[in-house]
Coordinates of C-alpha atoms and ligand atoms in Angstrom, one line a residue:
M1 CA 174.7 -20.2 134.7
K2 CA 172.3 -17.8 136.3
Q3 CA 172.0 -14.6 134.3
S4 CA 171.9 -12.5 137.5
L5 CA 175.5 -13.5 138.0
L6 CA 176.5 -13.2 134.3
F7 CA 178.4 -10.0 133.3
A8 CA 176.6 -9.3 130.0
P9 CA 176.0 -5.6 129.9
T10 CA 173.5 -5.3 127.0
L11 CA 173.0 -2.0 125.3
K12 CA 170.1 -0.4 123.6
D13 CA 172.3 1.6 121.3
A14 CA 175.5 0.5 119.6
P15 CA 178.7 2.6 120.1
K16 CA 179.0 5.5 117.7
D17 CA 182.1 4.1 115.9
A18 CA 180.4 0.8 115.2
E19 CA 180.0 0.7 111.4
V20 CA 179.3 -2.9 110.7
K21 CA 176.4 -5.2 111.9
S22 CA 178.7 -7.6 113.8
H23 CA 180.4 -4.8 115.7
K24 CA 177.0 -3.3 116.7
L25 CA 175.7 -6.6 117.8
M26 CA 178.7 -7.7 119.7
A27 CA 178.8 -4.5 121.6
R28 CA 175.1 -4.4 122.2
A29 CA 174.9 -8.1 123.3
G30 CA 177.8 -7.4 125.8
L31 CA 180.4 -9.6 124.2
I32 CA 183.2 -7.1 123.8
K33 CA 184.2 -3.8 125.2
Q34 CA 186.6 -1.4 123.7
T35 CA 189.7 -0.4 125.7
A36 CA 191.5 1.7 123.1
A37 CA 191.5 1.9 119.3
G38 CA 191.8 -1.7 118.0
I39 CA 192.1 -3.1 121.5
Y40 CA 189.2 -4.9 123.1
S41 CA 188.2 -6.8 126.2
Y42 CA 186.3 -10.0 125.7
L43 CA 183.4 -10.1 128.2
P44 CA 182.1 -13.5 129.4
L45 CA 179.7 -14.2 126.5
G46 CA 182.3 -13.3 124.0
K47 CA 184.9 -15.4 125.8
R48 CA 182.6 -18.4 125.9
A49 CA 182.0 -18.3 122.2
M50 CA 185.7 -17.8 121.6
N51 CA 186.5 -20.8 123.8
K52 CA 184.2 -22.9 121.6
I53 CA 186.0 -21.8 118.5
E54 CA 189.3 -22.6 120.1
R55 CA 188.1 -26.1 121.1
I56 CA 187.2 -26.9 117.5
V57 CA 190.5 -25.6 116.3
R58 CA 192.4 -27.6 118.9
E59 CA 190.5 -30.8 118.1
E60 CA 191.1 -30.6 114.3
H61 CA 194.8 -29.8 114.8
D62 CA 195.4 -32.5 117.5
K63 CA 193.8 -35.2 115.5
R64 CA 196.1 -34.5 112.6
G65 CA 199.3 -34.8 114.6
C66 CA 199.9 -31.2 115.7
S67 CA 200.8 -30.3 119.3
E68 CA 199.9 -27.2 121.2
M69 CA 202.5 -25.1 122.9
L70 CA 202.8 -21.4 123.9
M71 CA 205.4 -18.9 122.9
P72 CA 206.2 -15.5 124.4
A73 CA 204.6 -12.3 123.1
L74 CA 207.7 -10.4 124.0
Q75 CA 210.5 -11.1 121.5
P76 CA 214.1 -9.9 121.4
R77 CA 215.4 -7.9 118.4
D78 CA 218.3 -10.4 117.9
L79 CA 215.9 -13.0 116.5
W80 CA 214.3 -10.6 114.1
E81 CA 217.8 -9.4 113.0
E82 CA 218.6 -13.1 112.2
S83 CA 215.6 -13.3 109.8
G84 CA 216.1 -9.8 108.5
R85 CA 212.6 -8.8 109.5
W86 CA 213.6 -6.2 112.2
A87 CA 214.4 -3.8 109.3
E88 CA 211.8 -5.3 106.8
Y89 CA 208.7 -5.3 109.0
G90 CA 208.0 -1.6 109.2
P91 CA 205.7 0.4 111.5
E92 CA 203.2 -2.4 112.0
L93 CA 205.7 -3.9 114.5
F94 CA 205.3 -2.7 118.1
R95 CA 208.8 -2.0 119.3
L96 CA 209.9 -1.3 122.8
K97 CA 213.0 -1.2 125.1
D98 CA 213.7 -2.9 128.4
R99 CA 215.3 -1.1 131.3
K100 CA 218.8 -1.8 129.9
E101 CA 217.8 -0.2 126.6
R102 CA 217.7 -3.5 124.8
D103 CA 215.2 -3.7 121.9
F104 CA 212.2 -6.0 121.9
C105 CA 209.0 -6.3 119.9
L106 CA 205.6 -7.6 120.7
G107 CA 205.1 -10.5 118.4
P108 CA 202.9 -10.0 115.3
T109 CA 203.7 -13.6 114.3
H110 CA 206.2 -16.3 115.5
E111 CA 208.3 -17.7 112.7
E112 CA 211.5 -16.4 114.4
V113 CA 210.7 -17.7 117.8
I114 CA 209.5 -21.1 116.7
T115 CA 212.6 -21.6 114.5
Q116 CA 214.8 -20.7 117.5
V117 CA 212.8 -23.1 119.7
V118 CA 213.2 -26.1 117.4
R119 CA 216.5 -25.6 115.5
D120 CA 218.8 -27.4 117.9
Y121 CA 216.4 -30.3 118.3
I122 CA 215.7 -31.1 114.6
N123 CA 219.3 -32.0 113.8
S124 CA 218.4 -35.3 112.1
Y125 CA 215.8 -36.4 109.5
K126 CA 214.6 -38.8 112.2
K127 CA 213.1 -35.9 114.1
L128 CA 210.9 -34.7 111.2
P129 CA 208.2 -34.0 110.4
L130 CA 207.1 -31.8 113.4
A131 CA 204.0 -29.7 113.8
L132 CA 203.6 -27.1 116.6
Y133 CA 200.8 -24.6 117.2
Q134 CA 199.7 -22.1 119.7
I135 CA 196.6 -19.9 120.4
Q136 CA 198.0 -16.6 121.5
T137 CA 197.7 -12.8 121.4
K138 CA 199.3 -11.0 118.5
F139 CA 200.2 -7.4 118.3
R140 CA 200.2 -5.3 115.1
D141 CA 200.1 -1.6 114.9
E142 CA 197.6 -1.6 112.0
L143 CA 197.4 1.6 110.0
R144 CA 193.6 1.5 110.2
P145 CA 192.3 -0.6 113.0
R146 CA 188.6 -1.0 112.4
F147 CA 185.4 -3.1 112.7
A148 CA 186.4 -4.1 116.2
L149 CA 187.9 -7.6 116.2
M150 CA 188.1 -7.6 112.4
R151 CA 191.2 -5.6 112.3
G152 CA 192.6 -5.2 115.8
R153 CA 196.0 -4.0 117.0
E154 CA 195.9 -6.8 119.6
F155 CA 194.1 -9.9 118.5
I156 CA 194.0 -13.7 119.0
M157 CA 195.4 -16.0 116.5
K158 CA 196.1 -19.7 116.2
D159 CA 199.4 -20.2 114.4
L160 CA 200.8 -23.5 113.4
Y161 CA 204.4 -24.1 112.1
T162 CA 205.4 -27.4 110.4
F163 CA 208.9 -28.7 109.7
H164 CA 209.8 -31.2 107.0
T165 CA 212.7 -32.9 105.3
D166 CA 211.5 -31.9 101.8
D167 CA 208.9 -30.2 99.7
A168 CA 207.0 -33.4 99.1
D169 CA 206.4 -33.9 102.8
L170 CA 205.4 -30.3 103.2
D171 CA 202.9 -30.8 100.4
V172 CA 201.2 -33.7 102.2
W173 CA 200.9 -31.7 105.4
Y174 CA 199.8 -28.6 103.7
E175 CA 196.9 -30.5 102.1
S176 CA 196.1 -32.1 105.5
I177 CA 195.9 -28.7 107.3
K178 CA 193.9 -27.2 104.4
E179 CA 191.4 -29.9 105.0
A180 CA 191.5 -29.2 108.8
Y181 CA 190.7 -25.6 108.1
T182 CA 187.8 -26.5 105.8
T183 CA 186.4 -28.8 108.6
I184 CA 187.0 -26.2 111.3
F185 CA 184.9 -23.5 109.5
K186 CA 182.3 -26.0 108.5
R187 CA 181.9 -27.2 112.1
M188 CA 181.4 -23.6 113.2
G189 CA 178.7 -23.1 110.6
L190 CA 180.8 -20.7 108.6
E191 CA 180.7 -20.7 104.9
T192 CA 184.2 -20.1 103.4
K193 CA 185.9 -20.0 100.1
I194 CA 189.5 -21.0 99.5
V195 CA 191.4 -18.6 97.3
S196 CA 195.0 -18.6 96.3
S197 CA 196.9 -15.5 97.4
D198 CA 200.0 -13.4 97.1
T199 CA 202.6 -14.5 99.7
G200 CA 203.3 -10.9 100.6
Q201 CA 205.1 -10.1 103.9
I202 CA 205.9 -13.6 105.1
G203 CA 207.5 -14.6 101.9
G204 CA 207.7 -18.1 100.4
K205 CA 205.9 -20.2 97.8
A206 CA 202.3 -21.3 97.6
A207 CA 199.6 -19.8 99.8
D208 CA 195.9 -20.1 100.2
E209 CA 193.4 -17.8 102.1
F210 CA 190.2 -18.8 103.7
M211 CA 187.5 -16.2 103.1
V212 CA 184.1 -15.7 104.6
M213 CA 182.0 -14.1 101.9
S214 CA 180.7 -10.8 103.3
E215 CA 179.9 -7.3 102.1
V216 CA 182.1 -5.9 104.8
G217 CA 185.2 -7.9 103.8
E218 CA 188.3 -5.9 102.9
D219 CA 189.5 -8.3 100.2
T220 CA 188.0 -8.8 96.7
I221 CA 187.8 -12.3 95.5
S222 CA 187.6 -13.4 91.9
Y223 CA 185.9 -16.8 91.6
C224 CA 184.5 -19.0 88.9
D225 CA 180.8 -19.5 88.6
T226 CA 181.4 -23.0 87.3
C227 CA 184.4 -24.7 88.8
S228 CA 186.2 -24.3 92.2
Y229 CA 188.6 -21.6 91.1
G230 CA 189.1 -18.7 93.4
A231 CA 191.8 -16.1 93.8
N232 CA 192.5 -12.9 95.7
Q233 CA 192.1 -10.1 93.1
E234 CA 195.3 -8.5 94.4
F235 CA 197.1 -11.5 93.1
S236 CA 195.1 -12.7 90.1
G237 CA 194.2 -9.4 88.4
L238 CA 191.0 -11.1 87.2
H239 CA 187.7 -9.2 87.1
A240 CA 184.0 -10.0 86.7
G241 CA 183.2 -11.2 83.3
D242 CA 186.7 -12.5 82.5
S243 CA 186.8 -16.2 81.5
C244 CA 188.1 -18.7 84.1
P245 CA 191.8 -19.6 83.7
K246 CA 191.2 -23.0 85.2
C247 CA 188.2 -24.6 83.6
K248 CA 188.1 -22.1 80.6
G249 CA 184.3 -22.5 80.3
G250 CA 183.2 -20.6 83.4
T251 CA 182.9 -16.8 84.0
I252 CA 184.6 -14.9 86.7
K253 CA 182.5 -13.2 89.4
E254 CA 183.6 -10.9 92.2
A255 CA 182.7 -10.8 95.8
K256 CA 184.0 -9.2 99.0
G257 CA 185.5 -11.5 101.6
I258 CA 186.9 -11.5 105.2
E259 CA 190.2 -13.4 105.5
V260 CA 189.8 -15.7 108.5
G261 CA 192.7 -18.0 107.7
N262 CA 195.9 -17.9 105.7
I263 CA 198.3 -20.9 105.0
F264 CA 201.7 -20.7 103.5
K265 CA 204.4 -23.0 102.1
L266 CA 207.4 -21.1 103.5
G267 CA 210.1 -23.3 102.1
T268 CA 213.6 -22.6 103.6
K269 CA 213.4 -18.8 104.1
Y270 CA 213.6 -19.0 107.9
S271 CA 215.6 -22.2 108.2
E272 CA 218.4 -20.8 105.9
S273 CA 218.5 -17.3 107.5
M274 CA 218.2 -18.7 111.1
N275 CA 220.3 -21.8 110.7
A276 CA 217.8 -24.6 111.1
Y277 CA 219.5 -27.6 109.3
Y278 CA 219.1 -31.3 109.7
N279 CA 221.4 -34.2 108.7
D280 CA 219.9 -36.5 106.0
P281 CA 220.6 -40.3 106.0
E282 CA 223.9 -39.7 104.2
G283 CA 225.0 -37.1 106.7
H284 CA 224.5 -34.0 104.5
K285 CA 223.3 -30.8 106.1
V286 CA 220.0 -29.8 104.6
P287 CA 217.8 -26.8 105.5
V288 CA 214.5 -27.7 107.0
V289 CA 211.4 -27.0 104.9
M290 CA 208.7 -25.1 106.7
G291 CA 205.0 -24.3 106.5
C292 CA 203.0 -21.8 108.5
Y293 CA 199.3 -21.6 109.0
G294 CA 197.4 -18.7 110.7
L295 CA 193.8 -18.6 111.8
G296 CA 192.3 -15.5 113.2
I297 CA 190.4 -16.7 116.3
S298 CA 189.0 -13.3 117.3
R299 CA 188.3 -12.3 113.7
T300 CA 186.5 -15.5 113.0
L301 CA 184.3 -14.9 116.1
M302 CA 183.3 -11.6 114.5
A303 CA 182.9 -13.0 111.0
A304 CA 180.5 -15.6 112.5
V305 CA 178.4 -12.9 114.0
E306 CA 178.5 -11.0 110.8
Q307 CA 177.2 -14.1 108.9
H308 CA 174.6 -15.2 111.5
S309 CA 172.2 -12.6 112.7
D310 CA 168.7 -11.2 112.1
E311 CA 167.1 -7.8 112.9
N312 CA 166.8 -8.7 116.6
G313 CA 170.2 -9.9 117.3
I314 CA 172.8 -12.7 117.0
V315 CA 171.7 -16.1 115.8
W316 CA 174.6 -18.4 117.0
P317 CA 175.4 -21.6 115.2
R318 CA 175.0 -24.2 118.0
E319 CA 178.7 -25.3 117.9
I320 CA 180.0 -21.9 118.9
S321 CA 177.1 -20.4 120.9
P322 CA 178.1 -19.2 124.4
F323 CA 175.2 -21.2 125.7
E324 CA 173.0 -23.9 124.2
V325 CA 169.7 -23.3 126.0
H326 CA 168.2 -20.2 127.5
V327 CA 165.5 -20.6 130.1
L328 CA 163.2 -17.6 130.6
P329 CA 160.8 -17.6 133.5
L330 CA 158.4 -14.7 132.9
K331 CA 156.6 -14.1 136.2
M332 CA 159.3 -13.8 138.8
N333 CA 156.7 -13.1 141.6
D334 CA 155.0 -16.4 140.9
A335 CA 156.5 -19.1 143.1
F336 CA 155.4 -22.0 140.8
T337 CA 156.9 -20.4 137.7
V338 CA 160.2 -19.8 139.6
D339 CA 160.3 -23.3 141.0
S340 CA 159.5 -24.9 137.7
A341 CA 162.1 -22.9 135.9
N342 CA 164.7 -23.8 138.5
A343 CA 163.8 -27.5 138.1
I344 CA 164.0 -27.3 134.3
Y345 CA 167.3 -25.4 134.6
K346 CA 168.7 -28.0 136.9
E347 CA 167.8 -30.9 134.7
L348 CA 168.9 -29.3 131.4
S349 CA 172.2 -28.2 133.0
T350 CA 173.3 -31.9 133.3
S351 CA 173.4 -32.2 129.5
F352 CA 173.5 -28.7 128.0
E353 CA 175.2 -25.4 128.7
T354 CA 172.1 -23.7 130.1
L355 CA 171.5 -20.0 130.9
L356 CA 168.7 -19.2 133.3
D357 CA 167.3 -15.7 133.2
D358 CA 166.6 -15.4 136.9
R359 CA 166.7 -11.6 136.9
D360 CA 163.7 -9.8 138.3
E361 CA 163.0 -8.0 135.0
R362 CA 159.9 -7.5 132.8
P363 CA 159.2 -10.1 130.1
G364 CA 159.9 -7.5 127.4
I365 CA 163.4 -6.9 128.7
K366 CA 164.1 -10.7 129.0
F367 CA 162.9 -11.3 125.4
K368 CA 164.9 -8.4 124.0
D369 CA 168.1 -9.5 125.7
A370 CA 167.5 -13.2 124.7
D371 CA 167.0 -12.2 121.1
L372 CA 170.1 -10.1 121.2
I373 CA 172.3 -12.7 122.8
G374 CA 171.0 -15.3 120.3
V375 CA 171.2 -18.7 122.1
P376 CA 169.9 -21.4 119.7
Y377 CA 167.1 -22.8 122.0
R378 CA 164.8 -20.9 124.2
I379 CA 162.5 -22.2 126.9
V380 CA 159.8 -19.7 128.0
V381 CA 158.2 -20.6 131.3
G382 CA 154.9 -18.8 131.1
K383 CA 151.3 -19.3 131.9
D384 CA 151.1 -22.9 130.5
I385 CA 153.5 -24.1 133.1
K386 CA 150.4 -24.9 135.2
D387 CA 149.7 -27.7 132.6
G388 CA 153.3 -28.7 132.6
K389 CA 154.1 -27.0 129.3
V390 CA 156.6 -24.4 128.1
E391 CA 157.2 -22.5 124.9
F392 CA 160.1 -24.0 123.0
T393 CA 161.7 -21.7 120.4
N394 CA 164.4 -22.5 117.8
R395 CA 166.2 -19.2 117.3
Y396 CA 167.5 -20.3 114.0
T397 CA 164.1 -21.0 112.3
G398 CA 162.1 -18.8 114.6
E399 CA 159.7 -21.7 115.1
T400 CA 157.9 -21.8 118.4
K401 CA 155.8 -24.6 119.9
L402 CA 154.2 -25.6 123.2
V403 CA 155.9 -28.7 124.6
K404 CA 155.8 -30.7 127.8
T405 CA 158.6 -30.0 130.1
T406 CA 159.6 -33.7 129.9
E407 CA 160.1 -33.4 126.1
I408 CA 162.7 -30.6 126.2
S409 CA 165.8 -32.6 126.4
D410 CA 165.0 -34.8 123.5
L411 CA 164.0 -31.9 121.4
I412 CA 167.4 -30.3 121.9
K413 CA 169.2 -33.5 121.3
Ligands
ATP1 P1 195.3 -9.1 106.5 O1 195.5 -9.2 105.1 O2 193.8 -9.1 106.9 O3 196.0 -8.0 107.2 P2 197.3 -10.9 107.1 O4 197.7 -11.5 105.8 O5 198.2 -9.8 107.7 O6 195.8 -10.4 107.2 P3 198.3 -13.2 108.6 O7 199.5 -12.6 109.0 O8 198.3 -14.3 107.6 O9 197.2 -12.1 108.2 O10 197.5 -13.7 109.9 C1 196.7 -14.9 110.0 C2 195.3 -14.5 110.3 O11 195.2 -13.7 111.5 C3 194.5 -13.8 109.3 O12 194.0 -14.7 108.3 C4 193.4 -13.2 110.1 O13 192.3 -14.1 110.3 C5 194.1 -12.9 111.4 N1 194.5 -11.4 111.4 C6 195.5 -10.8 110.8 N2 195.6 -9.5 111.2 C7 194.6 -9.3 112.0 C8 194.1 -8.2 112.8 N3 194.8 -7.0 112.7 N4 193.1 -8.3 113.6 C9 192.4 -9.5 113.7 N5 192.8 -10.6 113.1 C10 193.9 -10.5 112.2
MG2 MG1 198.0 -7.7 107.7

């Protein structure tokens, strides 16, 4: 991609309401643009990074037997009356009427819709288990939308719903999806902790949250300094200095975390209220056992920026970077520099997602923007190009070396 055609409006100053590092950087690097409180547009660089996150999420779900689908954002009141949540959900639910005065809501989550979608189909034990997910926009009229994508009123979530004959089968799937989440965050270069949580609004039995450790997190996590124990403080009531309830020997520590994923064993709450039953081999009618698994795609994007930056800008983990290589020709009035940069760009583009800064800008501006955007590998085409050499910088380590143009591909690989 040529940068002259890329819509990446970088800013010298962050918007006034940007309180946290990731919000400042995402706005300054031209990844997002606010439309209204808690409502954002994803600009091309932001969308490209998000596409990468989605790709990892899809791969790890598909390989574990989950299928992608897409459900509507607009949901009729009737379904929410069936589950009892039209009354329960409260002011976070965006409610609206159609032209015939019928009530609808904008989906904050999809247990009702998915149960309605599958309930006629899963009439026999032979049709189970079933695992369906979507990546879709959710709407929640949050009391305090803040930190841009961290707590939006419109945001993007991956939500998976699984259906089982019994608790034992749910347990097997639950562990498999927990492992999928661990892999997803690891592949993105995000460090997470798994903590057990209150089941809160959705209701059900066991639940685990995936937390990115961060000062700006809204949750407090109590974790053991010795074993793997971790719990949301809301739920555990444990504080720093308490002894670990799991291993007994360890001491509890506290840290702030950003919840990026949340998985639940729902049990039969929705199948019973919404009439999703199957026939077992003896012909008895049994309520389907369900699990649901959310992963905040847009929040994860922001958490990744929060975790990976330096004083000059974003430092993308390669797997989710909007581009892999950034080529910067410095002297745009020098034909040899421009031709060489074009040739390098052309060659690298066959193997890597490459961005060429072909803008007629001063080197200082190009460097500043490149630092801010944070692509992992940078190729500077400067004065040494006359000897067939360019500067190769690893944004992660900051290491720069002079290399032959013929060596670039191998170095990146
Ligand atoms: P929170 O406690 O932060 O409000 P939640 O428990 O309401 O989260 P879930 O309903 O489990 O969240 O949604 C699944 C995932 O969706 C969360 O783990 C989070 O990553 C993401 N998410 C939830 N609410 C928002 C929001 N307002 N903006 C962005 N992402 C969100
Ligand atoms: Mg919430």
